PDB file of C-alpha atoms in Angstrom:
ATOM      1  CA  MET I   1     -26.223   1.486 -11.973  1.00  0.00           C
ATOM      2  CA  GLN I   2     -28.995   1.927  -9.465  1.00  0.00           C
ATOM      3  CA  THR I   3     -28.267   1.579  -5.756  1.00  0.00           C
ATOM      4  CA  ILE I   4     -29.834   2.569  -2.486  1.00  0.00           C
ATOM      5  CA  TRP I   5     -28.629   5.880  -1.038  1.00  0.00           C
ATOM      6  CA  LEU I   6     -25.492   6.563  -3.158  1.00  0.00           C
ATOM      7  CA  THR I   7     -24.723   6.348  -6.850  1.00  0.00           C
ATOM      8  CA  GLY I   8     -22.369   3.668  -8.147  1.00  0.00           C
ATOM      9  CA  ALA I   9     -19.575   6.241  -8.532  1.00  0.00           C
ATOM     10  CA  GLU I  10     -20.093   7.397  -4.947  1.00  0.00           C
ATOM     11  CA  TRP I  11     -19.913   3.826  -3.630  1.00  0.00           C
ATOM     12  CA  LEU I  12     -16.633   3.409  -5.499  1.00  0.00           C
ATOM     13  CA  ALA I  13     -15.416   6.626  -3.878  1.00  0.00           C
ATOM     14  CA  VAL I  14     -16.341   5.169  -0.474  1.00  0.00           C
ATOM     15  CA  LEU I  15     -14.274   2.097  -1.343  1.00  0.00           C
ATOM     16  CA  ARG I  16     -11.336   4.301  -2.454  1.00  0.00           C
ATOM     17  CA  ILE I  17     -11.512   6.470   0.665  1.00  0.00           C
ATOM     18  CA  GLY I  18     -11.734   3.389   2.895  1.00  0.00           C
ATOM     19  CA  LEU I  19      -8.609   1.987   1.243  1.00  0.00           C
ATOM     20  CA  GLY I  20      -6.886   5.327   1.782  1.00  0.00           C
ATOM     21  CA  LEU I  21      -7.815   5.228   5.468  1.00  0.00           C
ATOM     22  CA  TRP I  22      -6.400   1.690   5.657  1.00  0.00           C
ATOM     23  CA  TRP I  23      -3.069   2.903   4.205  1.00  0.00           C
ATOM     24  CA  LEU I  24      -3.107   5.888   6.567  1.00  0.00           C
ATOM     25  CA  GLU I  25      -3.610   3.550   9.529  1.00  0.00           C
ATOM     26  CA  SER I  26      -0.754   1.378   8.299  1.00  0.00           C
ATOM     27  CA  TRP I  27       1.434   4.496   8.323  1.00  0.00           C
ATOM     28  CA  ARG I  28       0.102   5.758  11.664  1.00  0.00           C
ATOM     29  CA  HIS I  29       0.761   2.627  13.677  1.00  0.00           C
ATOM     30  CA  LYS I  30       4.362   2.211  12.486  1.00  0.00           C
ATOM     31  CA  ASP I  31       7.084   2.952  15.027  1.00  0.00           C
ATOM     32  CA  LYS I  32       8.747   5.651  12.951  1.00  0.00           C
ATOM     33  CA  LYS I  33      11.577   6.155  15.429  1.00  0.00           C
ATOM     34  CA  GLY I  34      12.308   2.431  15.217  1.00  0.00           C
ATOM     35  CA  TRP I  35      12.137   2.427  11.418  1.00  0.00           C
ATOM     36  CA  PHE I  36      14.257   5.560  10.924  1.00  0.00           C
ATOM     37  CA  GLU I  37      16.723   5.503  13.819  1.00  0.00           C
ATOM     38  CA  ARG I  38      17.135   1.835  14.687  1.00  0.00           C
ATOM     39  CA  GLY I  39      16.255   0.301  11.303  1.00  0.00           C
ATOM     40  CA  THR I  40      13.783  -2.170  12.812  1.00  0.00           C
ATOM     41  CA  GLY I  41      11.530  -2.437   9.740  1.00  0.00           C
ATOM     42  CA  ILE I  42      14.318  -3.105   7.276  1.00  0.00           C
ATOM     43  CA  THR I  43      16.066  -5.450   9.712  1.00  0.00           C
ATOM     44  CA  TRP I  44      12.853  -7.453  10.012  1.00  0.00           C
ATOM     45  CA  ALA I  45      12.437  -7.495   6.214  1.00  0.00           C
ATOM     46  CA  ALA I  46      16.076  -8.597   5.796  1.00  0.00           C
ATOM     47  CA  ASP I  47      15.432 -11.531   8.114  1.00  0.00           C
ATOM     48  CA  VAL I  48      12.312 -12.526   6.173  1.00  0.00           C
ATOM     49  CA  ALA I  49      14.037 -12.107   2.787  1.00  0.00           C
ATOM     50  CA  GLY I  50      17.073 -14.058   3.965  1.00  0.00           C
ATOM     51  CA  LYS I  51      14.888 -17.088   4.772  1.00  0.00           C
ATOM     52  CA  HIS I  52      12.705 -16.762   1.681  1.00  0.00           C
ATOM     53  CA  LYS I  53      12.207 -19.891  -0.408  1.00  0.00           C
ATOM     54  CA  TRP I  54      12.533 -17.967  -3.681  1.00  0.00           C
ATOM     55  CA  PRO I  55      16.126 -16.984  -4.539  1.00  0.00           C
ATOM     56  CA  LEU I  56      14.864 -14.014  -6.569  1.00  0.00           C
ATOM     57  CA  VAL I  57      13.484 -12.396  -3.390  1.00  0.00           C
ATOM     58  CA  ARG I  58      16.753 -12.870  -1.514  1.00  0.00           C
ATOM     59  CA  THR I  59      18.799 -11.548  -4.441  1.00  0.00           C
ATOM     60  CA  GLY I  60      16.480  -8.612  -5.040  1.00  0.00           C
ATOM     61  CA  PHE I  61      16.599  -7.616  -1.380  1.00  0.00           C
ATOM     62  CA  GLU I  62      20.390  -7.870  -1.314  1.00  0.00           C
ATOM     63  CA  ARG I  63      20.765  -5.690  -4.413  1.00  0.00           C
ATOM     64  CA  VAL I  64      18.054  -3.091  -3.849  1.00  0.00           C
ATOM     65  CA  VAL I  65      17.304  -2.754  -0.127  1.00  0.00           C
ATOM     66  CA  ARG I  66      20.344  -3.854   1.884  1.00  0.00           C
ATOM     67  CA  PRO I  67      22.750  -1.256   0.374  1.00  0.00           C
ATOM     68  CA  ARG I  68      20.416   1.608   1.334  1.00  0.00           C
ATOM     69  CA  PRO I  69      18.413   0.624   4.434  1.00  0.00           C
ATOM     70  CA  LYS I  70      17.720   4.144   5.693  1.00  0.00           C
ATOM     71  CA  ALA I  71      16.454   5.369   2.323  1.00  0.00           C
ATOM     72  CA  MET I  72      14.292   2.268   1.930  1.00  0.00           C
ATOM     73  CA  ALA I  73      12.790   2.801   5.381  1.00  0.00           C
ATOM     74  CA  TYR I  74      11.740   6.302   4.332  1.00  0.00           C
ATOM     75  CA  VAL I  75      10.405   5.011   0.999  1.00  0.00           C
ATOM     76  CA  VAL I  76       8.206   2.374   2.657  1.00  0.00           C
ATOM     77  CA  VAL I  77       6.889   4.564   5.463  1.00  0.00           C
ATOM     78  CA  TYR I  78       6.210   7.652   3.384  1.00  0.00           C
ATOM     79  CA  ALA I  79       4.811   5.642   0.473  1.00  0.00           C
ATOM     80  CA  GLU I  80       2.102   4.400   2.830  1.00  0.00           C
ATOM     81  CA  LEU I  81       1.386   7.984   3.935  1.00  0.00           C
ATOM     82  CA  ALA I  82       1.296   9.276   0.348  1.00  0.00           C
ATOM     83  CA  LEU I  83      -0.970   6.433  -0.765  1.00  0.00           C
ATOM     84  CA  GLY I  84      -3.358   7.070   2.102  1.00  0.00           C
ATOM     85  CA  LEU I  85      -3.591  10.808   1.542  1.00  0.00           C
ATOM     86  CA  GLY I  86      -3.789  10.480  -2.244  1.00  0.00           C
ATOM     87  CA  LEU I  87      -6.646   7.998  -2.066  1.00  0.00           C
ATOM     88  CA  ILE I  88      -8.577   9.875   0.612  1.00  0.00           C
ATOM     89  CA  VAL I  89      -8.581  13.190  -1.250  1.00  0.00           C
ATOM     90  CA  GLY I  90      -8.590  11.545  -4.675  1.00  0.00           C
ATOM     91  CA  PHE I  91      -5.457  13.197  -6.032  1.00  0.00           C
ATOM     92  CA  LEU I  92      -3.507  11.286  -8.692  1.00  0.00           C
ATOM     93  CA  THR I  93      -5.817   8.417  -7.827  1.00  0.00           C
ATOM     94  CA  PRO I  94      -4.813   6.005 -10.612  1.00  0.00           C
ATOM     95  CA  VAL I  95      -1.142   6.499  -9.700  1.00  0.00           C
ATOM     96  CA  ALA I  96      -1.908   5.863  -6.008  1.00  0.00           C
ATOM     97  CA  LEU I  97      -3.969   2.772  -6.828  1.00  0.00           C
ATOM     98  CA  VAL I  98      -1.235   1.273  -9.020  1.00  0.00           C
ATOM     99  CA  GLY I  99       1.405   2.141  -6.397  1.00  0.00           C
ATOM    100  CA  GLY I 100      -0.666   0.572  -3.630  1.00  0.00           C
ATOM    101  CA  LEU I 101      -1.344  -2.520  -5.707  1.00  0.00           C
ATOM    102  CA  LEU I 102       2.380  -2.938  -6.368  1.00  0.00           C
ATOM    103  CA  LEU I 103       3.285  -2.371  -2.715  1.00  0.00           C
ATOM    104  CA  ASN I 104       0.708  -4.930  -1.574  1.00  0.00           C
ATOM    105  CA  LEU I 105       1.956  -7.428  -4.138  1.00  0.00           C
ATOM    106  CA  LEU I 106       5.504  -6.831  -2.914  1.00  0.00           C
ATOM    107  CA  TYR I 107       4.358  -7.466   0.669  1.00  0.00           C
ATOM    108  CA  LEU I 108       2.533 -10.623  -0.499  1.00  0.00           C
ATOM    109  CA  VAL I 109       5.633 -11.976  -2.230  1.00  0.00           C
ATOM    110  CA  LEU I 110       7.926 -11.131   0.681  1.00  0.00           C
ATOM    111  CA  MET I 111       5.655 -12.869   3.178  1.00  0.00           C
ATOM    112  CA  ILE I 112       4.557 -15.738   0.907  1.00  0.00           C
ATOM    113  CA  HIS I 113       5.527 -18.364   3.491  1.00  0.00           C
ATOM    114  CA  ASP I 114       3.639 -16.687   6.381  1.00  0.00           C
ATOM    115  CA  TRP I 115      -0.082 -16.373   5.728  1.00  0.00           C
ATOM    116  CA  ALA I 116      -0.830 -14.685   9.054  1.00  0.00           C
ATOM    117  CA  GLU I 117      -1.038 -11.203   7.482  1.00  0.00           C
ATOM    118  CA  GLN I 118      -1.771 -12.114   3.894  1.00  0.00           C
ATOM    119  CA  GLY I 119      -5.508 -11.510   4.226  1.00  0.00           C
ATOM    120  CA  GLN I 120      -4.909  -7.790   4.655  1.00  0.00           C
ATOM    121  CA  ASN I 121      -2.563  -7.558   1.670  1.00  0.00           C
ATOM    122  CA  ALA I 122      -4.855  -9.636  -0.528  1.00  0.00           C
ATOM    123  CA  MET I 123      -7.909  -7.523   0.343  1.00  0.00           C
ATOM    124  CA  MET I 124      -6.047  -4.250  -0.165  1.00  0.00           C
ATOM    125  CA  ALA I 125      -4.738  -5.470  -3.534  1.00  0.00           C
ATOM    126  CA  LEU I 126      -8.240  -6.566  -4.585  1.00  0.00           C
ATOM    127  CA  ILE I 127      -9.733  -3.210  -3.579  1.00  0.00           C
ATOM    128  CA  SER I 128      -6.963  -1.392  -5.469  1.00  0.00           C
ATOM    129  CA  PHE I 129      -7.673  -3.472  -8.565  1.00  0.00           C
ATOM    130  CA  VAL I 130     -11.434  -2.860  -8.432  1.00  0.00           C
ATOM    131  CA  ALA I 131     -11.050   0.846  -7.618  1.00  0.00           C
ATOM    132  CA  LEU I 132      -8.575   1.280 -10.481  1.00  0.00           C
ATOM    133  CA  PHE I 133     -10.565  -0.457 -13.204  1.00  0.00           C
ATOM    134  CA  ALA I 134     -13.891   0.992 -12.023  1.00  0.00           C
ATOM    135  CA  MET I 135     -12.321   4.479 -12.094  1.00  0.00           C
ATOM    136  CA  SER I 136     -13.134   5.318  -8.476  1.00  0.00           C
ATOM    137  CA  TRP I 137     -11.946   8.905  -8.917  1.00  0.00           C
ATOM    138  CA  GLN I 138     -15.158   9.927 -10.710  1.00  0.00           C
ATOM    139  CA  ALA I 139     -16.790  11.158  -7.491  1.00  0.00           C
ATOM    140  CA  TRP I 140     -15.541  12.992  -4.418  1.00  0.00           C
ATOM    141  CA  SER I 141     -12.008  13.489  -5.685  1.00  0.00           C
ATOM    142  CA  LEU I 142      -9.661  16.319  -6.546  1.00  0.00           C
ATOM    143  CA  ASP I 143      -8.964  14.482  -9.802  1.00  0.00           C
ATOM    144  CA  SER I 144     -12.624  14.843 -10.781  1.00  0.00           C
ATOM    145  CA  ALA I 145     -12.865  18.430  -9.532  1.00  0.00           C
ATOM    146  CA  ILE I 146      -9.925  19.614 -11.644  1.00  0.00           C
ATOM    147  CA  GLY I 147     -10.632  17.279 -14.568  1.00  0.00           C
ATOM    148  CA  LEU I 148      -7.339  15.428 -14.241  1.00  0.00           C
ATOM    149  CA  PHE I 149      -8.476  11.971 -15.330  1.00  0.00           C
TER     150      PHE I 149
END
C-alpha cells in the first residue's frame, strides 16, 4: 500500500493509538469517586437497564451487575484505562481490540433506545474492528517489538 508520509501499517498504528487515547479520555473524565464511593455509574446503568425494552438486558443486569455493583464499577472504569494504555503502547493489542469492541457493543445494547451517545460507541466499535482485522499492531507497538503477534 502506498500512501503519502506514512506506510499503511503506520497509518493503522495512528488509528490504534487514537482509539487508545479515546478510551483513556473516557477513563479520565469519569468521576471515579462517584463511581467507587457513591455508585453513581452503576446506579445510572441500573436505571437504564430497568427501563430497557429487551428483557434479556434487564435480566442480564439483574444477574450479573446488581449483585456486585462495587466490583462492576471497578471493572468498567479500569477496563477503559487498560484498553487505552494497551492500545496506545500496543501491548496485547488484539486482546485490547476485542475487549474494546465487546465493551462498545455492550454500551450500544444498553443504550439502544437513546441514540444521543451511540455515534461514539459505533465509531469506536468500527475502529476496533478495522484495527483488529488490519492487524494494527504491526508498527509502533510493543507487540511488534517483542514479536508477540
